[in-house]
CSV table of C-alpha atoms and ligand atoms in Angstrom, one decimal:
chain,number,residue,atom,x,y,z
A,13,MET,CA,0.0,0.0,0.0
A,14,PRO,CA,1.5,3.4,-0.9
A,15,ARG,CA,2.4,5.5,2.1
A,16,ARG,CA,0.1,8.5,2.3
A,17,SER,CA,1.0,12.0,3.4
A,18,ARG,CA,0.0,12.8,6.9
A,19,ARG,CA,-0.1,16.5,6.0
A,20,ILE,CA,-3.6,18.0,6.5
A,21,ALA,CA,-2.6,21.7,6.0
A,22,GLY,CA,-3.8,22.8,2.6
A,23,ARG,CA,-6.4,19.9,2.3
A,24,PRO,CA,-10.1,20.0,3.3
A,25,VAL,CA,-11.0,19.6,7.0
A,26,MET,CA,-14.3,19.5,9.0
A,27,ILE,CA,-14.4,21.0,12.5
A,28,THR,CA,-17.4,20.9,14.9
A,29,GLY,CA,-17.6,23.4,17.8
A,30,ALA,CA,-16.0,26.0,15.5
A,31,ALA,CA,-17.9,29.0,16.9
A,32,SER,CA,-15.6,29.4,19.8
A,33,GLY,CA,-12.4,28.3,21.6
A,34,ILE,CA,-10.3,25.5,20.2
A,35,GLY,CA,-12.6,24.8,17.2
A,36,ARG,CA,-12.4,28.4,16.1
A,37,SER,CA,-8.6,28.4,16.5
A,38,LEU,CA,-8.3,25.2,14.5
A,39,ALA,CA,-10.4,26.7,11.7
A,40,ARG,CA,-8.4,29.9,11.6
A,41,ARG,CA,-5.1,28.0,11.7
A,42,LEU,CA,-5.9,25.5,9.0
A,43,SER,CA,-7.7,28.0,6.8
A,44,GLY,CA,-4.6,30.2,7.1
A,45,LEU,CA,-2.5,27.3,5.9
A,46,GLY,CA,-4.7,26.9,2.8
A,47,SER,CA,-7.2,24.3,3.9
A,48,PRO,CA,-10.8,24.6,2.7
A,49,VAL,CA,-12.7,24.3,6.0
A,50,ALA,CA,-16.2,23.1,6.8
A,51,ILE,CA,-17.2,24.5,10.2
A,52,ALA,CA,-20.2,23.5,12.2
A,53,ASP,CA,-21.7,24.6,15.5
A,54,VAL,CA,-25.1,25.0,17.3
A,55,ASP,CA,-24.2,28.7,17.9
A,56,GLU,CA,-25.0,30.4,14.6
A,57,ALA,CA,-23.8,33.9,15.5
A,58,GLY,CA,-20.4,32.5,16.7
A,59,LEU,CA,-20.1,30.4,13.6
A,60,ASN,CA,-20.7,33.4,11.4
A,61,ALA,CA,-18.1,35.3,13.3
A,62,THR,CA,-15.6,32.5,12.8
A,63,ALA,CA,-16.5,32.3,9.0
A,64,ALA,CA,-15.8,36.1,8.8
A,65,MET,CA,-12.3,35.5,10.1
A,66,LEU,CA,-11.4,33.0,7.3
A,67,SER,CA,-10.2,34.1,3.9
A,68,GLY,CA,-10.2,30.8,2.1
A,69,PRO,CA,-13.0,28.5,1.0
A,70,VAL,CA,-15.5,27.9,3.9
A,71,PHE,CA,-18.6,25.7,4.2
A,72,SER,CA,-20.5,26.9,7.3
A,73,ARG,CA,-23.3,24.8,8.7
A,74,VAL,CA,-25.5,25.1,11.8
A,75,LEU,CA,-25.4,21.7,13.4
A,76,ASP,CA,-26.4,20.2,16.7
A,77,VAL,CA,-24.0,17.3,17.1
A,78,ARG,CA,-26.5,15.5,19.2
A,79,ASP,CA,-28.7,15.0,16.1
A,80,ALA,CA,-27.4,11.8,14.4
A,81,ALA,CA,-29.7,12.3,11.3
A,82,ASP,CA,-28.5,15.8,10.8
A,83,GLN,CA,-24.8,14.7,11.1
A,84,LEU,CA,-25.5,12.3,8.2
A,85,ARG,CA,-27.1,15.0,6.1
A,86,PHE,CA,-24.1,17.2,6.8
A,87,ALA,CA,-21.8,14.5,5.6
A,88,ASP,CA,-23.8,14.1,2.4
A,89,GLU,CA,-23.6,17.9,1.9
A,90,MET,CA,-19.9,17.7,2.4
A,91,ARG,CA,-19.5,15.1,-0.3
A,92,GLU,CA,-21.0,17.6,-2.7
A,93,TRP,CA,-18.9,20.5,-1.5
A,94,LEU,CA,-15.5,18.9,-1.1
A,95,PRO,CA,-13.0,20.4,-3.6
A,96,ALA,CA,-10.6,17.5,-2.8
A,97,PRO,CA,-10.6,14.4,-0.5
A,98,LEU,CA,-11.4,15.2,3.1
A,99,ALA,CA,-8.1,15.1,5.1
A,100,ALA,CA,-9.5,15.4,8.7
A,101,VAL,CA,-12.6,15.4,10.8
A,102,PHE,CA,-12.4,17.2,14.1
A,103,ASN,CA,-15.2,16.1,16.5
A,104,ASN,CA,-14.4,18.9,18.9
A,105,ALA,CA,-17.8,20.3,20.1
A,106,GLY,CA,-18.3,20.0,23.8
A,107,VAL,CA,-19.9,21.3,27.0
A,108,ALA,CA,-19.3,21.1,30.7
A,109,VAL,CA,-21.4,20.5,33.9
A,110,THR,CA,-20.2,21.2,37.4
A,111,SER,CA,-22.0,19.3,40.2
A,112,THR,CA,-21.6,16.7,42.9
A,113,VAL,CA,-22.7,13.2,42.0
A,114,ALA,CA,-25.3,13.3,44.8
A,115,GLY,CA,-26.7,16.7,43.6
A,116,ALA,CA,-26.5,15.9,39.9
A,117,VAL,CA,-29.5,17.1,37.8
A,118,PRO,CA,-30.2,14.2,35.4
A,119,GLU,CA,-31.1,16.5,32.4
A,120,ASP,CA,-27.8,18.4,32.7
A,121,ASP,CA,-25.8,15.1,32.7
A,122,ASP,CA,-27.9,13.9,29.8
A,123,TRP,CA,-27.3,17.1,27.9
A,124,LEU,CA,-23.6,16.7,28.5
A,125,PHE,CA,-23.5,13.0,27.5
A,126,GLN,CA,-25.5,13.6,24.4
A,127,THR,CA,-23.2,16.4,23.3
A,128,ASN,CA,-19.8,15.2,24.4
A,129,PHE,CA,-20.1,11.5,23.8
A,130,TRP,CA,-22.9,10.9,21.4
A,131,GLY,CA,-22.0,14.0,19.4
A,132,VAL,CA,-18.5,12.4,18.8
A,133,VAL,CA,-20.0,9.0,18.0
A,134,HIS,CA,-22.6,10.5,15.5
A,135,GLY,CA,-19.9,12.6,13.9
A,136,THR,CA,-17.5,9.6,13.6
A,137,ARG,CA,-20.2,7.4,12.1
A,138,ALA,CA,-21.4,10.0,9.7
A,139,PHE,CA,-17.9,10.9,8.3
A,140,LEU,CA,-16.0,7.6,8.6
A,141,PRO,CA,-17.6,6.2,5.4
A,142,VAL,CA,-16.3,9.2,3.5
A,143,LEU,CA,-12.7,8.6,4.8
A,144,ILE,CA,-13.0,4.8,4.3
A,145,GLU,CA,-14.1,5.3,0.6
A,146,GLN,CA,-11.0,7.5,0.1
A,147,ASP,CA,-8.9,5.0,2.2
A,148,ASP,CA,-7.4,8.2,3.6
A,149,GLY,CA,-7.9,10.7,6.3
A,150,VAL,CA,-8.0,11.1,10.0
A,151,ILE,CA,-10.8,11.2,12.7
A,152,VAL,CA,-9.7,13.5,15.5
A,153,ASN,CA,-11.9,13.1,18.6
A,154,THR,CA,-11.5,15.5,21.6
A,155,SER,CA,-11.4,13.9,25.0
A,156,SER,CA,-9.7,15.8,27.9
A,157,VAL,CA,-7.2,15.2,30.7
A,158,PHE,CA,-10.5,14.4,32.5
A,159,GLY,CA,-10.5,11.4,30.2
A,160,LEU,CA,-7.3,10.3,31.9
A,161,LEU,CA,-8.2,11.0,35.6
A,162,GLY,CA,-11.5,11.3,37.5
A,163,MET,CA,-12.0,14.7,39.1
A,164,PRO,CA,-14.5,15.7,41.8
A,165,TYR,CA,-17.6,17.6,40.6
A,166,GLN,CA,-17.0,16.5,37.0
A,167,SER,CA,-18.5,13.1,37.0
A,168,ALA,CA,-20.6,13.3,33.8
A,169,TYR,CA,-17.8,15.2,32.0
A,170,CYS,CA,-15.2,12.6,33.1
A,171,ALA,CA,-17.5,9.7,32.2
A,172,ALA,CA,-18.1,11.1,28.7
A,173,LYS,CA,-14.4,11.9,28.1
A,174,PHE,CA,-13.3,8.5,29.3
A,175,ALA,CA,-15.9,7.1,26.9
A,176,ILE,CA,-14.5,9.1,24.0
A,177,ARG,CA,-11.1,7.7,24.7
A,178,GLY,CA,-12.4,4.1,24.8
A,179,PHE,CA,-14.5,4.6,21.6
A,180,THR,CA,-11.6,6.2,19.7
A,181,ASP,CA,-9.0,3.7,20.9
A,182,ALA,CA,-11.3,0.8,19.8
A,183,LEU,CA,-11.8,2.5,16.4
A,184,ARG,CA,-8.1,2.9,16.0
A,185,GLN,CA,-7.6,-0.8,16.2
A,186,GLU,CA,-10.4,-1.5,13.7
A,187,LEU,CA,-8.7,0.8,11.2
A,188,ARG,CA,-5.4,-1.0,11.4
A,189,GLY,CA,-4.2,-1.8,7.9
A,190,THR,CA,-6.3,1.0,6.3
A,191,GLY,CA,-5.3,4.5,5.2
A,192,VAL,CA,-7.6,6.0,7.9
A,193,ARG,CA,-6.5,6.9,11.4
A,194,ALA,CA,-8.2,7.7,14.6
A,195,VAL,CA,-6.6,10.2,17.1
A,196,THR,CA,-7.6,11.1,20.6
A,197,VAL,CA,-6.9,14.6,21.9
A,198,HIS,CA,-6.5,15.2,25.7
A,199,PRO,CA,-6.3,19.0,26.4
A,200,GLY,CA,-5.3,20.3,29.8
A,201,GLY,CA,-6.8,23.7,30.8
A,202,ILE,CA,-7.3,25.9,27.8
A,203,THR,CA,-8.5,29.5,28.1
A,204,THR,CA,-11.9,29.2,26.2
A,205,ASN,CA,-15.6,29.8,26.9
A,206,ILE,CA,-16.1,26.2,28.2
A,207,ALA,CA,-16.6,27.2,31.9
A,208,ARG,CA,-18.8,30.2,31.0
A,209,ASN,CA,-21.0,28.0,28.8
A,210,ALA,CA,-21.2,25.2,31.5
A,211,ARG,CA,-24.3,24.3,33.4
A,212,PHE,CA,-24.0,25.1,37.0
A,213,ARG,CA,-26.7,25.1,39.6
A,214,THR,CA,-24.9,25.6,42.9
A,215,ASP,CA,-21.3,25.7,44.2
A,216,PRO,CA,-20.5,22.0,44.6
A,217,GLU,CA,-17.9,22.8,47.4
A,218,GLY,CA,-20.5,24.9,49.3
A,219,LEU,CA,-18.4,28.1,49.1
A,220,GLY,CA,-21.2,30.1,47.6
A,221,ARG,CA,-19.3,31.0,44.5
A,222,THR,CA,-21.2,32.2,41.4
A,223,LYS,CA,-20.8,30.6,38.0
A,224,GLU,CA,-18.9,33.8,37.0
A,225,GLN,CA,-16.5,33.4,39.9
A,226,MET,CA,-16.0,29.7,39.2
A,227,ALA,CA,-15.3,30.5,35.5
A,228,ALA,CA,-12.8,33.2,36.4
A,229,GLN,CA,-11.0,30.7,38.8
A,230,PHE,CA,-10.9,28.1,36.0
A,231,GLU,CA,-9.5,30.7,33.5
A,232,ALA,CA,-6.9,31.9,36.0
A,233,VAL,CA,-5.3,28.4,36.2
A,234,THR,CA,-5.5,27.5,32.5
A,235,MET,CA,-2.0,27.3,31.0
A,236,THR,CA,-2.7,27.2,27.2
A,237,SER,CA,-4.4,29.6,24.8
A,238,PRO,CA,-6.8,28.2,22.2
A,239,ASP,CA,-4.4,29.2,19.4
A,240,LYS,CA,-1.5,27.3,21.0
A,241,ALA,CA,-3.8,24.3,21.6
A,242,ALA,CA,-4.8,24.4,17.9
A,243,ALA,CA,-1.1,24.4,16.9
A,244,ILE,CA,-0.3,21.5,19.2
A,245,ILE,CA,-3.3,19.5,17.9
A,246,HIS,CA,-2.5,20.2,14.2
A,247,ARG,CA,1.2,19.3,14.6
A,248,GLY,CA,0.3,16.2,16.5
A,249,VAL,CA,-2.0,15.0,13.7
A,250,GLU,CA,0.7,15.7,11.1
A,251,HIS,CA,3.3,13.8,13.1
A,252,GLY,CA,1.1,10.8,13.1
A,253,LYS,CA,0.4,10.7,16.8
A,254,ALA,CA,-2.4,8.5,18.0
A,255,ARG,CA,-2.9,10.4,21.2
A,256,ILE,CA,-2.2,14.2,21.6
A,257,LEU,CA,-1.6,15.8,25.0
A,258,VAL,CA,-2.2,19.5,24.9
A,259,GLY,CA,-0.4,21.8,27.4
A,260,PRO,CA,2.1,21.2,30.2
A,261,ASP,CA,-0.7,20.3,32.7
A,262,ALA,CA,-1.8,17.5,30.3
A,263,TYR,CA,1.6,15.9,30.6
A,264,LEU,CA,1.4,16.2,34.4
A,265,PHE,CA,-2.0,14.6,34.5
A,266,ASP,CA,-0.9,11.8,32.2
A,267,ALA,CA,2.2,11.1,34.4
A,268,LEU,CA,0.1,11.1,37.6
A,269,ALA,CA,-2.4,8.7,36.1
A,270,ARG,CA,0.5,6.2,35.6
A,271,ILE,CA,2.5,6.9,38.7
A,272,ALA,CA,-0.3,7.2,41.2
A,273,PRO,CA,-3.4,5.7,39.7
A,274,THR,CA,-5.4,5.7,43.0
A,275,HIS,CA,-3.7,8.6,44.8
A,276,TYR,CA,-3.3,11.3,42.1
A,277,TYR,CA,-5.9,13.6,43.6
A,278,ALA,CA,-3.8,14.0,46.8
A,279,VAL,CA,-1.1,15.6,44.6
A,280,ILE,CA,-3.6,17.6,42.4
A,281,SER,CA,-5.5,19.0,45.4
A,282,ARG,CA,-2.3,20.3,46.9
A,283,LEU,CA,-1.3,21.9,43.6
A,284,GLN,CA,-4.8,23.5,43.4
A,285,ALA,CA,-4.6,24.8,47.0
A,286,GLY,CA,-1.2,26.4,46.1
A,287,LEU,CA,-2.6,28.0,43.0
A,288,ARG,CA,-5.7,29.4,44.8
A,289,ALA,CA,-3.5,30.8,47.6
A,290,ARG,CA,-1.4,32.6,44.9
A,291,GLN,CA,-4.6,33.9,43.2
A,292,ARG,CA,-5.8,35.3,46.6
A,293,GLU,CA,-2.4,37.0,47.2
A,294,SER,CA,-2.5,38.6,43.7
A,295,VAL,CA,-6.0,40.1,44.2
B,14,LIG,N1,-11.1,24.4,27.5
B,14,LIG,C1,-10.6,23.4,28.2
B,14,LIG,O1,-9.9,23.6,29.2
B,14,LIG,C2,-10.8,22.0,27.7
B,14,LIG,C3,-10.0,21.0,28.3
B,14,LIG,C4,-10.2,19.7,27.9
B,14,LIG,C5,-11.1,19.4,26.8
B,14,LIG,N2,-11.7,20.4,26.2
B,14,LIG,C6,-12.6,20.1,25.1
B,14,LIG,O2,-12.3,20.8,24.0
B,14,LIG,C7,-13.5,20.9,23.2
B,14,LIG,C8,-13.7,22.4,22.7
B,14,LIG,O3,-14.0,23.1,23.9
B,14,LIG,P1,-13.6,24.6,24.1
B,14,LIG,O4,-12.7,24.6,25.3
B,14,LIG,O5,-13.1,25.2,22.9
B,14,LIG,O6,-15.0,25.3,24.6
B,14,LIG,P2,-15.9,26.5,24.0
B,14,LIG,O7,-17.1,26.5,24.8
B,14,LIG,O8,-15.1,27.7,23.7
B,14,LIG,O9,-16.3,25.9,22.5
B,14,LIG,C9,-17.1,24.7,22.4
B,14,LIG,C10,-18.0,24.9,21.2
B,14,LIG,O10,-18.9,23.8,21.1
B,14,LIG,C11,-20.2,24.2,20.7
B,14,LIG,N3,-21.2,23.3,21.0
B,14,LIG,C12,-21.7,23.0,22.2
B,14,LIG,N4,-22.8,22.2,22.1
B,14,LIG,C13,-22.9,21.9,20.8
B,14,LIG,C14,-23.8,21.1,20.1
B,14,LIG,N5,-24.8,20.3,20.7
B,14,LIG,N6,-23.6,21.0,18.7
B,14,LIG,C15,-22.7,21.7,18.1
B,14,LIG,N7,-21.8,22.5,18.7
B,14,LIG,C16,-21.9,22.6,20.1
B,14,LIG,C17,-20.3,25.6,21.4
B,14,LIG,O11,-21.4,26.4,20.8
B,14,LIG,C18,-18.9,26.2,21.3
B,14,LIG,O12,-18.8,26.9,20.1
B,14,LIG,C19,-14.6,20.4,24.0
B,14,LIG,O13,-14.9,19.0,23.6
B,14,LIG,C20,-14.1,20.4,25.4
B,14,LIG,O14,-14.7,19.4,26.2
B,14,LIG,C21,-11.6,21.7,26.6
């Protein structure tokens, strides 16, 4: 079998969750490198804003990734639009929920699971046939460092991100011997709108913080910008990585998962306490 180029820059790509954050930065980066980009999101205004930032060919599509039938329609539309074989599919759209397990609101957890897990599954199933027909291309599914470790108040998010990792790892093995690859992305903290868009009913630690305050705390400890994240993800895909860790904290989480598989949170909670103390001092 001829060895295919892993280069995706300059070739068509599809990105969900492109109205904000990492998805928008991926669209800007790859479009800037000459890729025709198909961008999709449930947020039409944000999607239009992203499209306006791109100078090359764009196919912009309002899509709720939870809708399996609409993902299939989107894939059909893409077949019509594609100016060349599809190089990469970024199933990136995602949301967050903060709550204790005991206090979880089932419809919030369901919203998260439908978006973060089933959205990725529907996107993979809709676009995989296009790549298999070409015998070329890469499916890039966004998990998280919370797909490596379980974190308090993030039970649904962790469950969905662990599930994406399992789903994508299984797919990778099925694709052995073909020209199609499956990649799992594990970002650490990235400064995006994820915490501001999260569902939050009450401070899970009982400290009375508002959602705004929780989001600001999250953003203060993030180590990586969305543009930097997009660059790491893009380079990782082109280097043929099966698993991409994004940001220095992602490497720390990955190491802790191996070194201290049952005691990692003792280390993380100490680091978090130190960061919070530093935040208080700097106010
Ligand atoms: N920001 C972080 O620290 C971080 C860390 C690990 C993983 N991630 C993951 O990275 C991905 C991108 O998130 P981000 O940080 O850029 O957040 P973001 O909130 O800035 O962007 C997420 C995008 O997904 C879209 N979206 C939400 N629900 C959707 C739906 N049903 N259908 C279509 N689009 C939908 C939103 O409208 C938004 O534009 C997510 O999967 C997230 O879980 C983020």
